[in-house]
Coordinates of C-alpha atoms in Angstrom, one line a residue:
Chain A
X1 CA -4.3 -19.2 -44.4
X2 CA -4.0 -17.7 -41.0
X3 CA -3.0 -19.5 -37.7
X4 CA -3.4 -17.9 -34.3
X5 CA -1.1 -19.2 -31.6
X6 CA -2.1 -18.1 -28.1
X7 CA 0.6 -18.7 -25.5
X8 CA -0.2 -18.5 -21.8
X9 CA 1.7 -19.3 -18.6
X10 CA 0.6 -22.6 -17.2
X11 CA -1.6 -22.6 -14.1
X12 CA 0.5 -22.3 -11.0
X13 CA 3.3 -20.4 -12.7
X14 CA 3.7 -16.9 -11.1
X15 CA 2.7 -14.1 -13.4
X16 CA 4.2 -10.9 -12.1
X17 CA 3.2 -8.9 -15.2
X18 CA -0.5 -10.0 -14.8
X19 CA -0.3 -9.1 -11.1
X20 CA 1.0 -5.6 -11.8
X21 CA -1.7 -5.1 -14.4
X22 CA -4.3 -6.3 -11.9
X23 CA -3.1 -3.8 -9.3
X24 CA -3.0 -1.0 -11.9
X25 CA -6.6 -1.7 -12.9
X26 CA -7.7 -1.8 -9.2
X27 CA -5.9 1.6 -8.7
X28 CA -7.8 3.0 -11.7
X29 CA -11.0 2.2 -10.0
X30 CA -11.8 -1.2 -11.6
X31 CA -12.6 -3.0 -8.3
X32 CA -14.2 -5.9 -9.9
X33 CA -11.0 -7.3 -11.3
X34 CA -9.9 -10.2 -9.1
X35 CA -7.1 -11.7 -11.2
X36 CA -5.2 -11.0 -14.5
X37 CA -3.0 -13.3 -16.5
X38 CA -1.0 -11.9 -19.3
X39 CA -0.2 -13.9 -22.4
X40 CA 0.9 -13.6 -26.0
X41 CA -0.8 -14.2 -29.4
X42 CA 1.0 -14.7 -32.7
X43 CA -0.9 -14.3 -36.0
X44 CA 0.9 -16.4 -38.6
X45 CA 0.3 -16.1 -42.3
X46 CA 1.0 -19.5 -43.8
X47 CA 1.4 -20.3 -47.5
X48 CA -0.5 -23.6 -47.3
X49 CA -4.3 -23.7 -47.8
X50 CA -4.7 -27.0 -46.1
X51 CA -6.2 -26.4 -42.6
X52 CA -4.9 -29.7 -41.2
X53 CA -1.4 -29.1 -42.4
X54 CA -1.5 -25.4 -41.2
X55 CA -2.5 -26.7 -37.7
X56 CA 0.3 -29.2 -37.6
X57 CA 2.8 -26.6 -38.7
X58 CA 1.6 -24.0 -36.2
X59 CA 1.8 -26.6 -33.4
X60 CA 5.3 -27.5 -34.4
X61 CA 6.3 -23.8 -34.5
X62 CA 4.8 -23.2 -31.0
X63 CA 6.7 -26.2 -29.6
X64 CA 10.0 -25.2 -31.2
X65 CA 10.0 -21.4 -30.8
X66 CA 6.8 -19.5 -29.8
X67 CA 6.2 -21.2 -26.4
X68 CA 8.4 -22.3 -23.6
X69 CA 6.6 -25.5 -22.9
X70 CA 8.2 -25.9 -19.5
X71 CA 6.2 -23.0 -18.1
X72 CA 3.8 -22.1 -21.0
X73 CA 0.9 -23.8 -22.7
X74 CA -0.3 -22.9 -26.2
X75 CA -3.5 -23.1 -28.2
X76 CA -3.7 -23.1 -32.0
X77 CA -6.7 -21.7 -34.0
X78 CA -6.9 -21.8 -37.8
X79 CA -8.8 -19.1 -39.8
X80 CA -9.3 -19.0 -43.5
Chain B
X1 CA -16.8 -14.3 -15.2
X2 CA -13.8 -14.2 -17.5
X3 CA -13.0 -11.6 -20.2
X4 CA -10.3 -12.0 -22.8
X5 CA -8.8 -8.8 -24.2
X6 CA -6.7 -9.3 -27.3
X7 CA -4.4 -6.4 -28.2
X8 CA -2.8 -6.2 -31.7
X9 CA -0.9 -3.5 -33.5
X10 CA -3.1 -1.8 -36.1
X11 CA -2.5 -2.7 -39.7
X12 CA 0.2 -0.5 -41.1
X13 CA 2.1 -0.1 -37.8
X14 CA 5.5 -1.7 -38.1
X15 CA 5.9 -4.8 -36.0
X16 CA 9.7 -5.5 -35.5
X17 CA 9.0 -8.3 -33.0
X18 CA 6.7 -10.1 -35.4
X19 CA 9.3 -9.6 -38.2
X20 CA 12.0 -11.1 -36.0
X21 CA 9.9 -14.1 -35.1
X22 CA 9.0 -14.6 -38.8
X23 CA 12.7 -14.7 -39.7
X24 CA 13.5 -17.0 -36.9
X25 CA 10.8 -19.4 -38.1
X26 CA 12.1 -19.3 -41.6
X27 CA 15.6 -20.0 -40.3
X28 CA 14.2 -23.0 -38.4
X29 CA 13.0 -24.4 -41.7
X30 CA 9.4 -23.2 -41.7
X31 CA 9.4 -21.7 -45.2
X32 CA 5.7 -21.4 -45.4
X33 CA 5.5 -18.5 -43.0
X34 CA 5.1 -15.3 -44.9
X35 CA 4.2 -12.9 -42.1
X36 CA 3.9 -12.8 -38.4
X37 CA 2.2 -10.2 -36.1
X38 CA 2.8 -10.4 -32.4
X39 CA 0.1 -9.3 -29.9
X40 CA -0.9 -9.6 -26.3
X41 CA -3.8 -11.3 -24.6
X42 CA -5.1 -10.5 -21.1
X43 CA -7.3 -12.9 -19.2
X44 CA -9.3 -10.9 -16.7
X45 CA -11.3 -12.5 -13.8
X46 CA -14.2 -10.2 -13.2
X47 CA -16.5 -10.2 -10.1
X48 CA -19.6 -9.5 -12.1
X49 CA -21.7 -12.3 -13.5
X50 CA -23.4 -10.0 -16.0
X51 CA -21.9 -10.6 -19.5
X52 CA -23.0 -7.2 -20.9
X53 CA -21.5 -5.4 -17.9
X54 CA -18.3 -7.5 -18.1
X55 CA -17.9 -6.5 -21.8
X56 CA -18.4 -2.8 -21.0
X57 CA -15.9 -2.9 -18.2
X58 CA -13.3 -4.9 -20.2
X59 CA -13.6 -2.4 -23.1
X60 CA -13.1 0.5 -20.7
X61 CA -10.0 -1.2 -19.2
X62 CA -8.6 -1.8 -22.7
X63 CA -9.1 1.8 -23.6
X64 CA -7.6 3.1 -20.4
X65 CA -4.8 0.8 -19.7
X66 CA -4.4 -2.4 -21.7
X67 CA -4.1 -1.0 -25.2
X68 CA -2.5 2.0 -26.7
X69 CA -5.3 2.9 -29.0
X70 CA -3.1 5.2 -31.1
X71 CA -1.2 2.2 -32.5
X72 CA -3.1 -0.8 -31.2
X73 CA -6.6 -2.2 -31.7
X74 CA -8.3 -4.5 -29.2
X75 CA -11.0 -7.2 -29.1
X76 CA -13.0 -8.3 -26.1
X77 CA -14.4 -11.8 -25.7
X78 CA -16.5 -12.9 -22.7
X79 CA -16.5 -16.4 -21.3
X80 CA -18.6 -17.9 -18.5

């Protein structure tokens, strides 16, 4: 079963990578872009076929390794 | 209006970052993790309030800057 963990900087935390991408898009002529935030997504293949267990495991992994919860928030989605 | 562009390595392209994360998770005791793929997600704030236009713009941005379409695929989602 697949789990998708999306990790983003918390609101209020400066995102220089996102800012740079935003400027680059503006310079390419995409004037309608007002703000960009860059994040990460991890696609995990899990041995379990129990969706509830998969979610619990993925959240634990996010807290322990995938996200720095001081400055980042994460979201877990489970797919079949 | 917000657009989320998710960029992932295409199937078949080696993902050393994902491999390293997978090993790290196994070493932390998460034995059920069989494979990890690491990707990026960009949250774009767009000036337009037209969802169709927002999608077209975001796809154009992905092709021109956000994704390297030789080795990466992307997916665009639009949120209000």
